[in-house]
Amino acid sequence: MTSPMPAKANTARTIGIYARGGRLATWREIAIGLGIAVVSAGLAILLEPWIDQTGSALIIVLGVVNAGALFGLVSSATASVVAFLLYNFFIAEPTMVLRMTTGQDVAPLLAFSLTALVTGALAGRLKDREQSAQRGNIRLASLLSTSRALQSTVTADSVASALLSAGANLEFRAGSKDVPLPGDGQTSCPVMIAGRIVGTIHTRVDQSGVVDADYLATVSALVALALERAELSAQVADAMALARSEELKTALLSSVSHDLRTPLTAIIASASSLADLGDRLPPEARHSLLRTIVSEGERLDRFTANLLELSRLQSGAPIPTSALDPADIVASAAARSRVRIDHQLVGRVPSGAYLVHADAQLFEAAITNILENAAVHGGGGPIEITARADGDRFELGISDHGPGIPEAERERVFERFHRLDPGRPGSGLGLAIAKGFVTASGGSVAATDRQDGLPGTRILVSLPLARDSLTHGLIKHA
Amino acid sequence: MASSSMPDVNGSILFVEDEAALMAVLVPVLSASGYQIATANCGESARQQLFDQPFDLVLLDLGLPDKDGKELIEPAVAAGAAVIVISARHQEAEKVASLDRGADDYVDKPFEISVLMARIRAAIRRRGALAIRQTSYSHGPLRVDLASRRVTLEDQTVRLSPKEWALLSVLVASAGQVVTHKRLLAAGWGTASTDAQYLRVYMGLLRQKIEEDPSAPRILLTEPGVGYRLSAPTQI
């Protein structure tokens, strides 16, 4: 078991437990056996005048058995050989020679030697078993802790750190660069997944004394499993993300298809009616068709603006912001949506009072969406606009007189395709797009109660005030 | 506009639509074209009105806020109205399902008013013609007489196989309207489970015989994924 024979390529797996300490350990055991034999033989020689040859033989046997019991087979075998020689030389007649004269002399001597050898061997084997059981336990515990640590890993990166932290102090190096040579079997082992080398584990400092080729092979299998699992769960996550984005794409496409085609249908039907029927239509009908063409054209324009801004956001490029007067933005957003919403706009953002950091197109698109939303869901009453500075933030409130949004829904109304009342027209995208646009400009959007206690919703847009407006005292509270 | 030559094509229409913009366009135009028009902006209102009074035709947008528009097809047909489905959904499955449930025809958004008018006329005419069967069809140089089983192209007799005749007569009976694969297969082969490939082959043969340019058909039109349509007849 403890053979220190040099490893050969094809015998790498038969190397004993003490991969590095084998030679040392054996010499130590032989020395101990020698020592015990000398001590017990010395004691026997000293006491021989009083206790007779048989008594001193028993003392020596006691020593050999103890050598075996305490230090294992090698010690007991050494002790028994040495003790036999010492006994033969110093105690058995004739003393001071290594020679047997009569059968009477030989018989007890032989019996003694055999007894010493057998009992020593038995005790030694017990000791060895105990030691190897102990080592087995340590290996098992170490493997278990490694396995536990590896099982909790979810990414390929965490496999290496889990392995380092898991007792046996092994190192995982990904890639097939550090593949061990066959002779390195005791200190490293390749990790294979489906016959392909994906990395190597290396022994660092082995304090536990449990690392050998078998151990490395087992750990390498565990690492391979963990890596495979990490790879699979990454694939599952990818697949789910893909499915989600596909779902979103489908929903977006069907919304785009509806939002584009509805105004187009109205425009084409109006225009072809005017072309085909012309004079046969009463003047007010002709006028209404022309108005429809204009307003639906504007609706298309708003929609394409949204799409363009969305695609700009999705390109992932950082959105440059500049200092803007929110009064201009709100006015142009209101003009953009006013045609469609025949609502009264109450209040305004005082011109020149604030400067905010935002992207002009995104900001305007966001406000347009919020105004549209208030127009469609706001109960038909006037839409109120408030503006104020709060610390280094600019706050724009857009309030309506609709039924209001229940507390629990106030976060969700900003989710894509979330609609409070599926019975009302809408794509469930307006507020989500508004939020996306404002967030991209470094701001935030929230839905709250109206502040005057009346039923209705207030959408609060918060954007960072430009430093200039703070330092130059531009803020004159409205 | 062909309707100018037939001032008698009037009728009552229930327009079921949730988009105010389309409503604003079609109501004055259909009124000016001599139709009596009622509107419903949701499924429930439509159901109620169908219950209250008879309509010649229901113009039905499938995308309604409160229910799937297709659910209105059976009640409308049961109330004796022809049904034309308007949908932005370009899915063939939706169209086929609507036609299977009894809709007469559909128009895809966006549409030109002349197309919609032609479909409305065809649907109302066919509904009237169920009592007095449609017996002849003419389009350009093509004449089809169902009673005498005669097909002529520029006064030359066109010889059709029995199968070709079966298919053409179904199309003539619904002239101007879409006829689904299913109905054509049933007419030609007695079962709708026949491979639609056969249909394509026979439609190709028919086109060879009745179209001026079979590769650019103007009479026997393909409705992809749904069926075939014989162009609205030209007035004599």
CSV table of N, CA, C and O in Angstrom, one decimal, chain A residues 257-258 261-270 272-274 276-277 280-282 285 288-289 292 296 299 340 422-425, chain B residues 1 3-4 18-19 21-22 24-26 28-30 32-33 63 65-66 86-90 108-114 117:
chain,number,residue,atom,x,y,z
A,257,SER,N,-48.6,46.4,-35.4
A,257,SER,CA,-49.5,46.1,-36.5
A,257,SER,C,-50.9,46.8,-36.3
A,257,SER,O,-51.4,47.4,-37.2
A,258,HIS,N,-51.4,46.7,-35.1
A,258,HIS,CA,-52.7,47.3,-34.8
A,258,HIS,C,-52.5,48.9,-34.8
A,258,HIS,O,-53.3,49.5,-35.5
A,261,ARG,N,-51.9,50.0,-38.4
A,261,ARG,CA,-52.9,49.7,-39.4
A,261,ARG,C,-54.2,50.5,-39.1
A,261,ARG,O,-54.9,50.8,-40.1
A,262,THR,N,-54.5,50.7,-37.9
A,262,THR,CA,-55.8,51.4,-37.6
A,262,THR,C,-55.8,52.8,-38.2
A,262,THR,O,-56.7,53.1,-38.9
A,263,PRO,N,-54.8,53.7,-37.9
A,263,PRO,CA,-54.8,55.0,-38.5
A,263,PRO,C,-54.7,54.9,-40.0
A,263,PRO,O,-55.3,55.7,-40.7
A,264,LEU,N,-53.9,53.9,-40.5
A,264,LEU,CA,-53.7,53.8,-42.0
A,264,LEU,C,-55.1,53.4,-42.6
A,264,LEU,O,-55.4,53.9,-43.7
A,265,THR,N,-55.8,52.6,-41.9
A,265,THR,CA,-57.1,52.2,-42.5
A,265,THR,C,-58.1,53.4,-42.6
A,265,THR,O,-58.7,53.6,-43.6
A,266,ALA,N,-58.1,54.2,-41.5
A,266,ALA,CA,-58.9,55.3,-41.5
A,266,ALA,C,-58.5,56.3,-42.6
A,266,ALA,O,-59.4,56.9,-43.3
A,267,ILE,N,-57.2,56.5,-42.8
A,267,ILE,CA,-56.7,57.4,-43.8
A,267,ILE,C,-57.1,56.9,-45.2
A,267,ILE,O,-57.6,57.6,-46.0
A,268,ILE,N,-56.8,55.6,-45.4
A,268,ILE,CA,-57.0,55.1,-46.8
A,268,ILE,C,-58.5,55.1,-47.1
A,268,ILE,O,-58.9,55.4,-48.2
A,269,ALA,N,-59.3,54.7,-46.1
A,269,ALA,CA,-60.7,54.7,-46.3
A,269,ALA,C,-61.3,56.1,-46.6
A,269,ALA,O,-62.1,56.3,-47.5
A,270,SER,N,-60.8,57.0,-45.8
A,270,SER,CA,-61.2,58.4,-46.0
A,270,SER,C,-60.8,58.9,-47.4
A,270,SER,O,-61.7,59.5,-48.1
A,272,SER,N,-59.9,57.3,-50.1
A,272,SER,CA,-60.5,56.6,-51.2
A,272,SER,C,-62.0,57.0,-51.3
A,272,SER,O,-62.6,57.0,-52.4
A,273,SER,N,-62.6,57.3,-50.2
A,273,SER,CA,-64.0,57.7,-50.2
A,273,SER,C,-64.1,59.1,-50.9
A,273,SER,O,-65.0,59.3,-51.8
A,274,LEU,N,-63.2,60.0,-50.5
A,274,LEU,CA,-63.2,61.3,-51.2
A,274,LEU,C,-63.0,61.2,-52.7
A,274,LEU,O,-63.6,61.8,-53.5
A,276,ASP,N,-63.5,58.4,-54.6
A,276,ASP,CA,-64.5,57.6,-55.3
A,276,ASP,C,-65.9,58.3,-55.3
A,276,ASP,O,-66.6,58.3,-56.3
A,277,LEU,N,-66.2,58.9,-54.1
A,277,LEU,CA,-67.6,59.4,-54.0
A,277,LEU,C,-67.7,60.9,-54.2
A,277,LEU,O,-68.7,61.4,-54.7
A,280,ARG,N,-70.8,63.2,-54.2
A,280,ARG,CA,-72.0,62.6,-53.7
A,280,ARG,C,-72.0,62.6,-52.1
A,280,ARG,O,-73.0,62.3,-51.5
A,281,LEU,N,-70.9,63.0,-51.5
A,281,LEU,CA,-70.9,63.1,-50.1
A,281,LEU,C,-71.3,64.5,-49.7
A,281,LEU,O,-70.9,65.5,-50.3
A,282,PRO,N,-72.1,64.7,-48.7
A,282,PRO,CA,-72.4,66.0,-48.2
A,282,PRO,C,-71.2,66.7,-47.7
A,282,PRO,O,-70.2,66.1,-47.3
A,285,ALA,N,-69.6,65.8,-44.4
A,285,ALA,CA,-69.0,64.5,-44.4
A,285,ALA,C,-67.6,64.6,-45.0
A,285,ALA,O,-66.6,64.0,-44.5
A,288,SER,N,-65.3,66.1,-42.5
A,288,SER,CA,-65.0,65.2,-41.5
A,288,SER,C,-64.0,64.1,-41.9
A,288,SER,O,-63.0,63.8,-41.2
A,289,LEU,N,-64.1,63.7,-43.2
A,289,LEU,CA,-63.1,62.8,-43.8
A,289,LEU,C,-61.7,63.4,-43.8
A,289,LEU,O,-60.7,62.8,-43.5
A,292,THR,N,-60.3,63.6,-40.4
A,292,THR,CA,-59.8,62.3,-40.0
A,292,THR,C,-58.4,62.0,-40.6
A,292,THR,O,-57.5,61.5,-39.9
A,296,GLU,N,-55.5,61.3,-38.0
A,296,GLU,CA,-54.9,60.0,-38.1
A,296,GLU,C,-53.5,60.0,-38.6
A,296,GLU,O,-52.6,59.2,-38.2
A,299,ARG,N,-51.5,60.9,-35.7
A,299,ARG,CA,-51.4,59.7,-34.8
A,299,ARG,C,-50.3,58.8,-35.2
A,299,ARG,O,-49.5,58.3,-34.4
A,340,ARG,N,-55.7,65.2,-31.1
A,340,ARG,CA,-56.4,64.0,-30.8
A,340,ARG,C,-57.2,64.2,-29.5
A,340,ARG,O,-58.4,63.7,-29.4
A,422,PRO,N,-59.0,46.3,-19.7
A,422,PRO,CA,-58.8,45.8,-21.1
A,422,PRO,C,-60.0,46.2,-22.0
A,422,PRO,O,-59.9,46.0,-23.2
A,423,GLY,N,-61.1,46.7,-21.4
A,423,GLY,CA,-62.2,47.0,-22.2
A,423,GLY,C,-62.1,48.4,-22.9
A,423,GLY,O,-62.8,48.7,-23.8
A,424,ARG,N,-61.0,49.1,-22.5
A,424,ARG,CA,-60.8,50.4,-23.1
A,424,ARG,C,-59.7,50.3,-24.1
A,424,ARG,O,-58.9,49.5,-24.1
A,425,PRO,N,-59.8,51.2,-25.1
A,425,PRO,CA,-58.8,51.1,-26.2
A,425,PRO,C,-57.4,51.4,-25.6
A,425,PRO,O,-57.2,52.1,-24.6
B,1,MET,N,-67.3,54.7,-59.6
B,1,MET,CA,-68.0,53.8,-58.6
B,1,MET,C,-69.2,53.1,-59.2
B,1,MET,O,-70.1,53.7,-59.7
B,3,SER,N,-71.5,51.6,-57.9
B,3,SER,CA,-72.8,51.6,-57.2
B,3,SER,C,-73.7,52.7,-57.8
B,3,SER,O,-74.9,52.7,-57.6
B,4,SER,N,-73.1,53.7,-58.5
B,4,SER,CA,-73.9,54.8,-59.0
B,4,SER,C,-74.9,54.3,-60.0
B,4,SER,O,-75.9,54.8,-60.2
B,18,ASP,N,-64.7,49.4,-32.6
B,18,ASP,CA,-64.3,50.1,-31.3
B,18,ASP,C,-63.4,51.3,-31.6
B,18,ASP,O,-63.1,52.1,-30.8
B,19,GLU,N,-62.9,51.4,-32.9
B,19,GLU,CA,-62.0,52.5,-33.2
B,19,GLU,C,-62.9,53.7,-33.7
B,19,GLU,O,-63.5,53.6,-34.8
B,21,ALA,N,-62.0,56.4,-35.0
B,21,ALA,CA,-61.6,57.0,-36.2
B,21,ALA,C,-62.2,56.3,-37.4
B,21,ALA,O,-62.7,57.0,-38.4
B,22,LEU,N,-62.3,55.0,-37.4
B,22,LEU,CA,-62.9,54.2,-38.5
B,22,LEU,C,-64.4,54.5,-38.6
B,22,LEU,O,-65.0,54.6,-39.6
B,24,ALA,N,-65.8,57.2,-37.7
B,24,ALA,CA,-66.0,58.6,-38.2
B,24,ALA,C,-65.9,58.6,-39.7
B,24,ALA,O,-66.4,59.5,-40.3
B,25,VAL,N,-65.1,57.6,-40.3
B,25,VAL,CA,-65.0,57.6,-41.7
B,25,VAL,C,-66.2,56.9,-42.4
B,25,VAL,O,-66.8,57.4,-43.3
B,26,LEU,N,-66.4,55.6,-41.9
B,26,LEU,CA,-67.4,54.8,-42.6
B,26,LEU,C,-68.8,55.2,-42.4
B,26,LEU,O,-69.7,55.0,-43.3
B,28,PRO,N,-70.4,58.3,-42.3
B,28,PRO,CA,-70.9,59.2,-43.3
B,28,PRO,C,-70.8,58.6,-44.7
B,28,PRO,O,-71.7,58.9,-45.5
B,29,VAL,N,-69.8,57.9,-45.0
B,29,VAL,CA,-69.6,57.3,-46.4
B,29,VAL,C,-70.7,56.3,-46.7
B,29,VAL,O,-71.3,56.4,-47.8
B,30,LEU,N,-70.9,55.4,-45.8
B,30,LEU,CA,-72.0,54.4,-46.0
B,30,LEU,C,-73.4,55.0,-46.1
B,30,LEU,O,-74.2,54.6,-46.9
B,32,ALA,N,-74.0,58.1,-47.1
B,32,ALA,CA,-74.1,58.8,-48.4
B,32,ALA,C,-74.3,57.8,-49.5
B,32,ALA,O,-74.8,58.2,-50.6
B,33,SER,N,-73.9,56.5,-49.3
B,33,SER,CA,-74.0,55.5,-50.4
B,33,SER,C,-75.4,54.9,-50.3
B,33,SER,O,-75.6,53.9,-51.0
B,63,GLY,N,-61.4,42.7,-33.6
B,63,GLY,CA,-60.8,43.1,-32.4
B,63,GLY,C,-61.7,44.0,-31.5
B,63,GLY,O,-61.6,45.3,-31.6
B,65,PRO,N,-63.2,45.3,-27.7
B,65,PRO,CA,-62.7,45.4,-26.4
B,65,PRO,C,-63.2,44.3,-25.4
B,65,PRO,O,-62.5,43.8,-24.6
B,66,ASP,N,-64.5,44.0,-25.6
B,66,ASP,CA,-65.1,43.1,-24.5
B,66,ASP,C,-65.2,41.7,-24.9
B,66,ASP,O,-65.4,40.8,-24.0
B,86,ILE,N,-64.1,42.7,-40.6
B,86,ILE,CA,-63.0,43.6,-40.8
B,86,ILE,C,-61.9,43.2,-39.8
B,86,ILE,O,-62.2,43.2,-38.6
B,87,SER,N,-60.7,43.0,-40.2
B,87,SER,CA,-59.7,42.7,-39.2
B,87,SER,C,-58.4,43.2,-39.6
B,87,SER,O,-58.0,43.2,-40.7
B,88,ALA,N,-57.6,43.7,-38.6
B,88,ALA,CA,-56.2,44.0,-38.8
B,88,ALA,C,-55.4,42.8,-38.8
B,88,ALA,O,-54.3,42.8,-39.2
B,89,ARG,N,-56.0,41.8,-38.3
B,89,ARG,CA,-55.2,40.5,-38.1
B,89,ARG,C,-55.1,39.9,-39.5
B,89,ARG,O,-56.1,39.5,-40.1
B,90,HIS,N,-53.9,39.7,-39.9
B,90,HIS,CA,-53.7,39.1,-41.2
B,90,HIS,C,-53.5,37.6,-41.1
B,90,HIS,O,-53.0,37.0,-42.0
B,108,ASP,N,-59.4,43.0,-45.4
B,108,ASP,CA,-58.2,43.2,-44.6
B,108,ASP,C,-58.0,44.7,-44.4
B,108,ASP,O,-58.2,45.5,-45.3
B,109,LYS,N,-57.6,45.1,-43.2
B,109,LYS,CA,-57.2,46.5,-43.0
B,109,LYS,C,-55.8,46.7,-43.5
B,109,LYS,O,-55.0,45.8,-43.3
B,110,PRO,N,-55.4,47.8,-44.1
B,110,PRO,CA,-56.3,48.8,-44.5
B,110,PRO,C,-57.0,48.5,-45.8
B,110,PRO,O,-56.4,47.7,-46.6
B,111,PHE,N,-58.2,49.1,-46.1
B,111,PHE,CA,-58.8,48.8,-47.4
B,111,PHE,C,-59.3,50.1,-48.0
B,111,PHE,O,-59.4,51.1,-47.4
B,112,GLU,N,-59.5,50.0,-49.3
B,112,GLU,CA,-60.0,51.1,-50.0
B,112,GLU,C,-61.5,51.0,-50.0
B,112,GLU,O,-62.1,49.9,-50.0
B,113,ILE,N,-62.2,52.1,-50.0
B,113,ILE,CA,-63.6,52.1,-49.8
B,113,ILE,C,-64.3,51.3,-50.9
B,113,ILE,O,-65.3,50.7,-50.7
B,114,SER,N,-63.8,51.4,-52.2
B,114,SER,CA,-64.4,50.7,-53.3
B,114,SER,C,-64.4,49.1,-53.0
B,114,SER,O,-65.4,48.5,-53.4
B,117,MET,N,-67.1,48.5,-50.5
B,117,MET,CA,-68.4,48.6,-51.1
B,117,MET,C,-68.7,47.4,-51.9
B,117,MET,O,-69.9,46.9,-51.9
